[in-house]
């Protein structure tokens, strides 16, 4: 990876991600109203505004932007695998999203949003740029979220491609687990159907010490402004299918034998029989 450009952030505080009382963040005029988000089933909400959230593998940072403006999540460490220059080339719209996130962090003392480039999901917390730096190493995250992980088109051989993606998930799980606060969760969203079902994400998680707390159909419309960003970058023309229109499932993983935190307990009565929700 190329060396990440320095991002213009506020100075690192001695107590980052402190859970102060949150005020509603003023949304840019261009943002749609979030009034309909209140109709989102509680069982599909992954967080509350006071959660410390680590986003891994962000594409154009539209998901991070939606968390801030539509769900009032103000304690975000948003990371991407690409360098700053590669990101801007693949997703030109990312520059606007990042600028708005950084502006919100500068102008509101209760908003602490940090952007990190060149972060490898399998090396979280390690030294160097790939590990995410000291902000990641400090850990204590309530949610670590990886939306639509994929290694890209490394090979046309289906079996090898499945194995590469399984290795990505296992590496991510292992690096994320030590960074969770007590009762925190790792959240992964995948498309449904093949080849994604061949990844056997539940088994992979179980073998590294995680369990599925619950799973449910991913609802893209719960995140206004979010657009799925493909690993290869923007696709223009008729070949550019929209990931947010495809069926997908979100898995909420918890460390085995650890009591989940309050914001992951919502609507858990059904889980005595099944962890599946629609």
PDB file of C-alpha atoms in Angstrom:
ATOM      1  CA  UNK A   1       0.000   0.000   0.000  1.00  0.00           C
ATOM      2  CA  UNK A   2       1.134   3.558  -0.631  1.00  0.00           C
ATOM      3  CA  UNK A   3       1.849   5.747   2.323  1.00  0.00           C
ATOM      4  CA  UNK A   4      -1.336   7.345   3.595  1.00  0.00           C
ATOM      5  CA  UNK A   5      -1.601  11.099   3.401  1.00  0.00           C
ATOM      6  CA  UNK A   6      -1.980  12.932   6.669  1.00  0.00           C
ATOM      7  CA  UNK A   7      -5.553  13.836   7.415  1.00  0.00           C
ATOM      8  CA  UNK A   8      -6.523  17.167   8.909  1.00  0.00           C
ATOM      9  CA  UNK A   9      -7.939  16.208  12.288  1.00  0.00           C
ATOM     10  CA  UNK A  10      -8.283  17.832  15.644  1.00  0.00           C
ATOM     11  CA  UNK A  11      -5.395  17.029  18.032  1.00  0.00           C
ATOM     12  CA  UNK A  12      -5.699  13.631  19.673  1.00  0.00           C
ATOM     13  CA  UNK A  13      -7.154  14.040  23.138  1.00  0.00           C
ATOM     14  CA  UNK A  14      -5.929  12.156  26.171  1.00  0.00           C
ATOM     15  CA  UNK A  15      -9.339  10.520  26.577  1.00  0.00           C
ATOM     16  CA  UNK A  16     -10.680   9.865  23.093  1.00  0.00           C
ATOM     17  CA  UNK A  17     -14.202   8.590  22.574  1.00  0.00           C
ATOM     18  CA  UNK A  18     -15.395   9.725  25.975  1.00  0.00           C
ATOM     19  CA  UNK A  19     -19.093   9.017  26.425  1.00  0.00           C
ATOM     20  CA  UNK A  20     -20.327  12.522  27.098  1.00  0.00           C
ATOM     21  CA  UNK A  21     -23.991  13.405  26.787  1.00  0.00           C
ATOM     22  CA  UNK A  22     -24.712  13.756  23.092  1.00  0.00           C
ATOM     23  CA  UNK A  23     -26.607  16.472  21.319  1.00  0.00           C
ATOM     24  CA  UNK A  24     -28.228  16.069  17.942  1.00  0.00           C
ATOM     25  CA  UNK A  25     -25.732  16.712  15.162  1.00  0.00           C
ATOM     26  CA  UNK A  26     -26.812  19.332  12.673  1.00  0.00           C
ATOM     27  CA  UNK A  27     -27.181  17.687   9.263  1.00  0.00           C
ATOM     28  CA  UNK A  28     -25.987  19.423   6.096  1.00  0.00           C
ATOM     29  CA  UNK A  29     -28.837  20.925   4.088  1.00  0.00           C
ATOM     30  CA  UNK A  30     -28.167  18.402   1.326  1.00  0.00           C
ATOM     31  CA  UNK A  31     -28.906  15.463   3.621  1.00  0.00           C
ATOM     32  CA  UNK A  32     -32.386  13.888   3.526  1.00  0.00           C
ATOM     33  CA  UNK A  33     -34.587  13.872   6.584  1.00  0.00           C
ATOM     34  CA  UNK A  34     -34.040  11.018   9.024  1.00  0.00           C
ATOM     35  CA  UNK A  35     -37.624  11.007  10.231  1.00  0.00           C
ATOM     36  CA  UNK A  36     -38.374   7.663   8.563  1.00  0.00           C
ATOM     37  CA  UNK A  37     -35.403   6.009  10.272  1.00  0.00           C
ATOM     38  CA  UNK A  38     -37.441   5.989  13.467  1.00  0.00           C
ATOM     39  CA  UNK A  39     -39.628   3.361  11.781  1.00  0.00           C
ATOM     40  CA  UNK A  40     -36.707   0.969  11.425  1.00  0.00           C
ATOM     41  CA  UNK A  41     -37.365  -2.206  13.470  1.00  0.00           C
ATOM     42  CA  UNK A  42     -35.487  -2.011  16.767  1.00  0.00           C
ATOM     43  CA  UNK A  43     -34.126  -5.518  16.186  1.00  0.00           C
ATOM     44  CA  UNK A  44     -32.042  -4.255  13.261  1.00  0.00           C
ATOM     45  CA  UNK A  45     -30.452  -1.309  15.071  1.00  0.00           C
ATOM     46  CA  UNK A  46     -26.837  -2.105  15.886  1.00  0.00           C
ATOM     47  CA  UNK A  47     -25.878   0.789  18.111  1.00  0.00           C
ATOM     48  CA  UNK A  48     -26.878   3.798  20.144  1.00  0.00           C
ATOM     49  CA  UNK A  49     -25.361   7.292  19.865  1.00  0.00           C
ATOM     50  CA  UNK A  50     -22.996   6.767  22.785  1.00  0.00           C
ATOM     51  CA  UNK A  51     -21.316   3.704  21.241  1.00  0.00           C
ATOM     52  CA  UNK A  52     -17.671   3.824  20.242  1.00  0.00           C
ATOM     53  CA  UNK A  53     -17.646   2.441  16.712  1.00  0.00           C
ATOM     54  CA  UNK A  54     -14.802   1.199  14.529  1.00  0.00           C
ATOM     55  CA  UNK A  55     -15.677   0.966  10.841  1.00  0.00           C
ATOM     56  CA  UNK A  56     -13.442  -1.337   8.811  1.00  0.00           C
ATOM     57  CA  UNK A  57     -13.168  -1.517   5.040  1.00  0.00           C
ATOM     58  CA  UNK A  58     -15.126   1.641   4.308  1.00  0.00           C
ATOM     59  CA  UNK A  59     -15.552   2.345   0.595  1.00  0.00           C
ATOM     60  CA  UNK A  60     -16.670   5.897  -0.127  1.00  0.00           C
ATOM     61  CA  UNK A  61     -17.441   6.644   3.558  1.00  0.00           C
ATOM     62  CA  UNK A  62     -21.138   7.136   2.860  1.00  0.00           C
ATOM     63  CA  UNK A  63     -21.968   4.620   5.615  1.00  0.00           C
ATOM     64  CA  UNK A  64     -19.966   6.612   8.159  1.00  0.00           C
ATOM     65  CA  UNK A  65     -21.706   9.752   6.990  1.00  0.00           C
ATOM     66  CA  UNK A  66     -25.122   8.138   7.447  1.00  0.00           C
ATOM     67  CA  UNK A  67     -24.241   6.978  10.963  1.00  0.00           C
ATOM     68  CA  UNK A  68     -23.387  10.537  11.890  1.00  0.00           C
ATOM     69  CA  UNK A  69     -26.204  12.456  10.230  1.00  0.00           C
ATOM     70  CA  UNK A  70     -29.029   9.923  10.426  1.00  0.00           C
ATOM     71  CA  UNK A  71     -28.268   8.039  13.638  1.00  0.00           C
ATOM     72  CA  UNK A  72     -26.335  10.680  15.597  1.00  0.00           C
ATOM     73  CA  UNK A  73     -23.350   8.364  16.143  1.00  0.00           C
ATOM     74  CA  UNK A  74     -20.572  10.792  16.990  1.00  0.00           C
ATOM     75  CA  UNK A  75     -17.742   8.542  18.197  1.00  0.00           C
ATOM     76  CA  UNK A  76     -16.472   7.028  14.963  1.00  0.00           C
ATOM     77  CA  UNK A  77     -13.108   5.751  13.836  1.00  0.00           C
ATOM     78  CA  UNK A  78     -13.644   5.082  10.125  1.00  0.00           C
ATOM     79  CA  UNK A  79     -10.951   3.194   8.211  1.00  0.00           C
ATOM     80  CA  UNK A  80     -10.386   2.005   4.666  1.00  0.00           C
ATOM     81  CA  UNK A  81      -7.895  -0.348   3.042  1.00  0.00           C
ATOM     82  CA  UNK A  82      -6.919   2.035   0.239  1.00  0.00           C
ATOM     83  CA  UNK A  83      -4.419   4.849   0.488  1.00  0.00           C
ATOM     84  CA  UNK A  84      -5.856   8.357   0.336  1.00  0.00           C
ATOM     85  CA  UNK A  85      -4.835   8.772  -3.305  1.00  0.00           C
ATOM     86  CA  UNK A  86      -6.171   5.362  -4.372  1.00  0.00           C
ATOM     87  CA  UNK A  87      -9.445   6.015  -2.565  1.00  0.00           C
ATOM     88  CA  UNK A  88      -9.980   9.328  -4.343  1.00  0.00           C
ATOM     89  CA  UNK A  89      -9.315   7.670  -7.694  1.00  0.00           C
ATOM     90  CA  UNK A  90     -11.666   4.731  -7.107  1.00  0.00           C
ATOM     91  CA  UNK A  91     -14.436   6.681  -5.406  1.00  0.00           C
ATOM     92  CA  UNK A  92     -14.288  10.409  -6.286  1.00  0.00           C
ATOM     93  CA  UNK A  93     -17.356  11.044  -4.119  1.00  0.00           C
ATOM     94  CA  UNK A  94     -15.411   9.931  -1.047  1.00  0.00           C
ATOM     95  CA  UNK A  95     -13.589  13.264  -0.872  1.00  0.00           C
ATOM     96  CA  UNK A  96     -16.865  15.091  -0.278  1.00  0.00           C
ATOM     97  CA  UNK A  97     -18.025  12.592   2.330  1.00  0.00           C
ATOM     98  CA  UNK A  98     -14.739  12.725   4.234  1.00  0.00           C
ATOM     99  CA  UNK A  99     -14.659  16.518   4.143  1.00  0.00           C
ATOM    100  CA  UNK A 100     -18.133  16.661   5.673  1.00  0.00           C
ATOM    101  CA  UNK A 101     -17.184  14.171   8.379  1.00  0.00           C
ATOM    102  CA  UNK A 102     -14.051  16.097   9.275  1.00  0.00           C
ATOM    103  CA  UNK A 103     -15.911  19.392   9.247  1.00  0.00           C
ATOM    104  CA  UNK A 104     -18.493  18.035  11.676  1.00  0.00           C
ATOM    105  CA  UNK A 105     -15.679  16.890  13.963  1.00  0.00           C
ATOM    106  CA  UNK A 106     -13.999  20.290  13.883  1.00  0.00           C
ATOM    107  CA  UNK A 107     -17.121  22.341  14.467  1.00  0.00           C
ATOM    108  CA  UNK A 108     -18.802  20.284  17.194  1.00  0.00           C
ATOM    109  CA  UNK A 109     -16.814  19.425  20.290  1.00  0.00           C
ATOM    110  CA  UNK A 110     -19.083  16.460  20.988  1.00  0.00           C
ATOM    111  CA  UNK A 111     -18.272  14.876  17.632  1.00  0.00           C
ATOM    112  CA  UNK A 112     -15.088  12.803  17.497  1.00  0.00           C
ATOM    113  CA  UNK A 113     -14.679  11.334  14.022  1.00  0.00           C
ATOM    114  CA  UNK A 114     -11.324  10.140  12.768  1.00  0.00           C
ATOM    115  CA  UNK A 115     -10.376   8.877   9.335  1.00  0.00           C
ATOM    116  CA  UNK A 116      -7.548   6.408   8.749  1.00  0.00           C
ATOM    117  CA  UNK A 117      -6.258   5.180   5.378  1.00  0.00           C
ATOM    118  CA  UNK A 118      -4.327   2.035   4.472  1.00  0.00           C
ATOM    119  CA  UNK A 119      -5.756  -0.060   7.312  1.00  0.00           C
ATOM    120  CA  UNK A 120      -5.716  -3.843   6.859  1.00  0.00           C
ATOM    121  CA  UNK A 121      -8.730  -5.579   8.442  1.00  0.00           C
ATOM    122  CA  UNK A 122      -6.559  -8.566   9.351  1.00  0.00           C
ATOM    123  CA  UNK A 123      -3.951  -6.453  11.167  1.00  0.00           C
ATOM    124  CA  UNK A 124      -6.059  -4.228  13.405  1.00  0.00           C
ATOM    125  CA  UNK A 125      -4.155  -2.996  16.420  1.00  0.00           C
ATOM    126  CA  UNK A 126      -0.709  -3.920  15.112  1.00  0.00           C
ATOM    127  CA  UNK A 127       2.074  -1.440  14.546  1.00  0.00           C
ATOM    128  CA  UNK A 128       2.316   0.759  11.494  1.00  0.00           C
ATOM    129  CA  UNK A 129      -0.291   2.265   9.205  1.00  0.00           C
ATOM    130  CA  UNK A 130      -1.853  -1.123   8.403  1.00  0.00           C
ATOM    131  CA  UNK A 131      -2.811  -1.601  12.054  1.00  0.00           C
ATOM    132  CA  UNK A 132      -4.660   1.697  12.234  1.00  0.00           C
ATOM    133  CA  UNK A 133      -2.340   3.510  14.622  1.00  0.00           C
ATOM    134  CA  UNK A 134      -2.748   4.185  18.325  1.00  0.00           C
ATOM    135  CA  UNK A 135      -6.434   5.043  18.039  1.00  0.00           C
ATOM    136  CA  UNK A 136      -7.163   1.466  16.983  1.00  0.00           C
ATOM    137  CA  UNK A 137      -4.677  -0.068  19.422  1.00  0.00           C
ATOM    138  CA  UNK A 138      -6.457   1.581  22.362  1.00  0.00           C
ATOM    139  CA  UNK A 139      -9.461  -0.575  21.533  1.00  0.00           C
ATOM    140  CA  UNK A 140     -12.465  -0.435  23.846  1.00  0.00           C
ATOM    141  CA  UNK A 141     -14.914  -0.365  20.950  1.00  0.00           C
ATOM    142  CA  UNK A 142     -18.568  -1.211  21.450  1.00  0.00           C
ATOM    143  CA  UNK A 143     -19.059  -2.106  17.781  1.00  0.00           C
ATOM    144  CA  UNK A 144     -16.591  -3.110  15.092  1.00  0.00           C
ATOM    145  CA  UNK A 145     -18.381  -3.116  11.746  1.00  0.00           C
ATOM    146  CA  UNK A 146     -17.218  -4.572   8.437  1.00  0.00           C
ATOM    147  CA  UNK A 147     -19.754  -4.158   5.643  1.00  0.00           C
ATOM    148  CA  UNK A 148     -19.493  -6.459   2.615  1.00  0.00           C
ATOM    149  CA  UNK A 149     -15.916  -7.714   3.066  1.00  0.00           C
ATOM    150  CA  UNK A 150     -14.335  -8.988  -0.134  1.00  0.00           C
ATOM    151  CA  UNK A 151     -10.765  -9.483  -1.323  1.00  0.00           C
ATOM    152  CA  UNK A 152     -11.611  -8.443  -4.878  1.00  0.00           C
ATOM    153  CA  UNK A 153     -11.137 -10.510  -8.001  1.00  0.00           C
ATOM    154  CA  UNK A 154      -7.853 -12.205  -7.115  1.00  0.00           C
ATOM    155  CA  UNK A 155      -8.704 -15.270  -9.166  1.00  0.00           C
ATOM    156  CA  UNK A 156     -11.466 -16.696 -11.365  1.00  0.00           C
ATOM    157  CA  UNK A 157     -11.211 -20.023  -9.575  1.00  0.00           C
ATOM    158  CA  UNK A 158     -14.277 -20.152  -7.312  1.00  0.00           C
ATOM    159  CA  UNK A 159     -12.718 -22.430  -4.696  1.00  0.00           C
ATOM    160  CA  UNK A 160      -9.631 -20.268  -4.335  1.00  0.00           C
ATOM    161  CA  UNK A 161     -11.718 -17.119  -4.216  1.00  0.00           C
ATOM    162  CA  UNK A 162     -13.828 -18.616  -1.440  1.00  0.00           C
ATOM    163  CA  UNK A 163     -10.709 -19.572   0.493  1.00  0.00           C
ATOM    164  CA  UNK A 164      -9.177 -16.089   0.147  1.00  0.00           C
ATOM    165  CA  UNK A 165     -12.330 -14.495   1.501  1.00  0.00           C
ATOM    166  CA  UNK A 166     -12.515 -16.987   4.349  1.00  0.00           C
ATOM    167  CA  UNK A 167      -8.937 -16.091   5.266  1.00  0.00           C
ATOM    168  CA  UNK A 168      -9.908 -12.424   5.227  1.00  0.00           C
ATOM    169  CA  UNK A 169     -12.801 -13.028   7.613  1.00  0.00           C
ATOM    170  CA  UNK A 170     -10.801 -15.193  10.005  1.00  0.00           C
ATOM    171  CA  UNK A 171      -7.981 -12.659  10.093  1.00  0.00           C
ATOM    172  CA  UNK A 172     -10.475  -9.880  10.722  1.00  0.00           C
ATOM    173  CA  UNK A 173     -12.218 -11.730  13.538  1.00  0.00           C
ATOM    174  CA  UNK A 174      -8.937 -12.519  15.277  1.00  0.00           C
ATOM    175  CA  UNK A 175      -7.672  -8.955  15.071  1.00  0.00           C
ATOM    176  CA  UNK A 176     -11.002  -7.389  16.082  1.00  0.00           C
ATOM    177  CA  UNK A 177     -11.803  -9.473  19.156  1.00  0.00           C
ATOM    178  CA  UNK A 178      -9.118  -8.009  21.476  1.00  0.00           C
ATOM    179  CA  UNK A 179     -10.303  -4.490  20.610  1.00  0.00           C
ATOM    180  CA  UNK A 180     -13.857  -4.946  21.882  1.00  0.00           C
ATOM    181  CA  UNK A 181     -15.120  -3.537  25.141  1.00  0.00           C
ATOM    182  CA  UNK A 182     -16.737  -6.026  27.502  1.00  0.00           C
ATOM    183  CA  UNK A 183     -20.004  -7.060  25.890  1.00  0.00           C
ATOM    184  CA  UNK A 184     -19.103  -5.456  22.553  1.00  0.00           C
ATOM    185  CA  UNK A 185     -19.844  -7.029  19.191  1.00  0.00           C
ATOM    186  CA  UNK A 186     -18.370  -7.614  15.746  1.00  0.00           C
ATOM    187  CA  UNK A 187     -20.825  -6.922  12.933  1.00  0.00           C
ATOM    188  CA  UNK A 188     -20.454  -8.266   9.402  1.00  0.00           C
ATOM    189  CA  UNK A 189     -22.865  -7.877   6.477  1.00  0.00           C
ATOM    190  CA  UNK A 190     -22.692 -10.180   3.448  1.00  0.00           C
ATOM    191  CA  UNK A 191     -24.768 -10.620   0.329  1.00  0.00           C
ATOM    192  CA  UNK A 192     -27.010 -13.672   0.387  1.00  0.00           C
ATOM    193  CA  UNK A 193     -26.701 -16.562  -2.050  1.00  0.00           C
ATOM    194  CA  UNK A 194     -23.616 -17.988  -3.709  1.00  0.00           C
ATOM    195  CA  UNK A 195     -20.703 -17.616  -3.543  1.00  0.00           C
ATOM    196  CA  UNK A 196     -21.127 -15.854  -0.209  1.00  0.00           C
ATOM    197  CA  UNK A 197     -22.935 -18.740   1.471  1.00  0.00           C
ATOM    198  CA  UNK A 198     -19.933 -20.916   0.625  1.00  0.00           C
ATOM    199  CA  UNK A 199     -17.843 -18.809   2.970  1.00  0.00           C
ATOM    200  CA  UNK A 200     -19.620 -20.407   5.976  1.00  0.00           C
ATOM    201  CA  UNK A 201     -19.224 -17.304   8.067  1.00  0.00           C
ATOM    202  CA  UNK A 202     -20.924 -18.819  11.117  1.00  0.00           C
ATOM    203  CA  UNK A 203     -18.457 -21.710  11.261  1.00  0.00           C
ATOM    204  CA  UNK A 204     -15.488 -19.421  10.730  1.00  0.00           C
ATOM    205  CA  UNK A 205     -16.594 -17.243  13.640  1.00  0.00           C
ATOM    206  CA  UNK A 206     -17.253 -20.205  15.925  1.00  0.00           C
ATOM    207  CA  UNK A 207     -13.762 -21.610  15.379  1.00  0.00           C
ATOM    208  CA  UNK A 208     -12.125 -18.373  16.578  1.00  0.00           C
ATOM    209  CA  UNK A 209     -14.289 -17.997  19.695  1.00  0.00           C
ATOM    210  CA  UNK A 210     -17.291 -16.003  18.473  1.00  0.00           C
ATOM    211  CA  UNK A 211     -20.979 -16.837  18.410  1.00  0.00           C
ATOM    212  CA  UNK A 212     -23.876 -15.394  16.446  1.00  0.00           C
ATOM    213  CA  UNK A 213     -25.944 -13.276  18.802  1.00  0.00           C
ATOM    214  CA  UNK A 214     -28.474 -12.613  16.063  1.00  0.00           C
ATOM    215  CA  UNK A 215     -28.754 -12.067  12.347  1.00  0.00           C
ATOM    216  CA  UNK A 216     -31.264 -10.236  10.197  1.00  0.00           C
ATOM    217  CA  UNK A 217     -31.890  -8.971   6.705  1.00  0.00           C
ATOM    218  CA  UNK A 218     -29.783  -5.900   5.991  1.00  0.00           C
ATOM    219  CA  UNK A 219     -31.967  -2.871   5.387  1.00  0.00           C
ATOM    220  CA  UNK A 220     -30.082  -0.344   3.300  1.00  0.00           C
ATOM    221  CA  UNK A 221     -32.889   2.176   3.608  1.00  0.00           C
ATOM    222  CA  UNK A 222     -32.171   2.395   7.333  1.00  0.00           C
ATOM    223  CA  UNK A 223     -29.032   4.322   6.332  1.00  0.00           C
ATOM    224  CA  UNK A 224     -30.139   7.238   4.117  1.00  0.00           C
ATOM    225  CA  UNK A 225     -27.326   8.440   1.897  1.00  0.00           C
ATOM    226  CA  UNK A 226     -25.455   5.140   2.031  1.00  0.00           C
ATOM    227  CA  UNK A 227     -24.382   3.636  -1.291  1.00  0.00           C
ATOM    228  CA  UNK A 228     -22.638   0.288  -1.633  1.00  0.00           C
ATOM    229  CA  UNK A 229     -19.090   0.794  -2.943  1.00  0.00           C
ATOM    230  CA  UNK A 230     -17.638  -2.072  -4.954  1.00  0.00           C
ATOM    231  CA  UNK A 231     -14.086  -3.206  -4.212  1.00  0.00           C
ATOM    232  CA  UNK A 232     -12.921  -2.376  -7.741  1.00  0.00           C
ATOM    233  CA  UNK A 233     -14.256   1.168  -7.548  1.00  0.00           C
ATOM    234  CA  UNK A 234     -17.129   2.999  -9.203  1.00  0.00           C
ATOM    235  CA  UNK A 235     -18.743   1.294 -12.185  1.00  0.00           C
ATOM    236  CA  UNK A 236     -20.471   3.489 -14.727  1.00  0.00           C
ATOM    237  CA  UNK A 237     -23.133   2.493 -17.231  1.00  0.00           C
ATOM    238  CA  UNK A 238     -25.388  -0.544 -17.333  1.00  0.00           C
ATOM    239  CA  UNK A 239     -22.817  -2.815 -15.678  1.00  0.00           C
ATOM    240  CA  UNK A 240     -22.953  -0.909 -12.434  1.00  0.00           C
ATOM    241  CA  UNK A 241     -25.337  -2.989 -10.297  1.00  0.00           C
ATOM    242  CA  UNK A 242     -26.346  -1.448  -6.993  1.00  0.00           C
ATOM    243  CA  UNK A 243     -25.338  -3.453  -3.966  1.00  0.00           C
ATOM    244  CA  UNK A 244     -27.866  -1.714  -1.749  1.00  0.00           C
ATOM    245  CA  UNK A 245     -30.632  -3.274  -3.882  1.00  0.00           C
ATOM    246  CA  UNK A 246     -29.407  -6.857  -3.386  1.00  0.00           C
ATOM    247  CA  UNK A 247     -30.507  -9.164  -0.579  1.00  0.00           C
ATOM    248  CA  UNK A 248     -27.966  -9.173   2.223  1.00  0.00           C
ATOM    249  CA  UNK A 249     -27.759 -10.394   5.807  1.00  0.00           C
ATOM    250  CA  UNK A 250     -26.146  -8.813   8.849  1.00  0.00           C
ATOM    251  CA  UNK A 251     -24.500 -11.013  11.486  1.00  0.00           C
ATOM    252  CA  UNK A 252     -23.883  -9.742  15.006  1.00  0.00           C
ATOM    253  CA  UNK A 253     -21.100 -11.761  16.609  1.00  0.00           C
ATOM    254  CA  UNK A 254     -20.322 -11.836  20.309  1.00  0.00           C
ATOM    255  CA  UNK A 255     -17.409 -13.356  22.168  1.00  0.00           C
ATOM    256  CA  UNK A 256     -18.504 -16.678  23.640  1.00  0.00           C
ATOM    257  CA  UNK A 257     -19.548 -16.625  27.303  1.00  0.00           C
ATOM    258  CA  UNK A 258     -19.565 -12.807  27.472  1.00  0.00           C
ATOM    259  CA  UNK A 259     -22.789 -10.993  28.307  1.00  0.00           C
ATOM    260  CA  UNK A 260     -23.739  -8.609  25.461  1.00  0.00           C
ATOM    261  CA  UNK A 261     -24.051  -4.887  26.180  1.00  0.00           C
ATOM    262  CA  UNK A 262     -27.459  -3.238  26.454  1.00  0.00           C
ATOM    263  CA  UNK A 263     -27.627  -1.910  22.908  1.00  0.00           C
ATOM    264  CA  UNK A 264     -27.309  -5.439  21.494  1.00  0.00           C
ATOM    265  CA  UNK A 265     -29.988  -6.927  23.712  1.00  0.00           C
ATOM    266  CA  UNK A 266     -32.966  -5.341  21.968  1.00  0.00           C
ATOM    267  CA  UNK A 267     -35.720  -7.771  21.076  1.00  0.00           C
ATOM    268  CA  UNK A 268     -33.741 -10.826  22.185  1.00  0.00           C
ATOM    269  CA  UNK A 269     -36.811 -12.855  23.344  1.00  0.00           C
ATOM    270  CA  UNK A 270     -37.031 -14.728  20.044  1.00  0.00           C
ATOM    271  CA  UNK A 271     -33.443 -15.893  20.280  1.00  0.00           C
ATOM    272  CA  UNK A 272     -34.291 -18.732  22.629  1.00  0.00           C
ATOM    273  CA  UNK A 273     -35.521 -20.533  19.533  1.00  0.00           C
ATOM    274  CA  UNK A 274     -33.521 -18.914  16.736  1.00  0.00           C
ATOM    275  CA  UNK A 275     -30.962 -16.197  16.084  1.00  0.00           C
ATOM    276  CA  UNK A 276     -32.575 -15.453  12.721  1.00  0.00           C
ATOM    277  CA  UNK A 277     -34.683 -12.347  12.217  1.00  0.00           C
ATOM    278  CA  UNK A 278     -36.186 -11.005   9.017  1.00  0.00           C
TER     279      UNK A 278
END
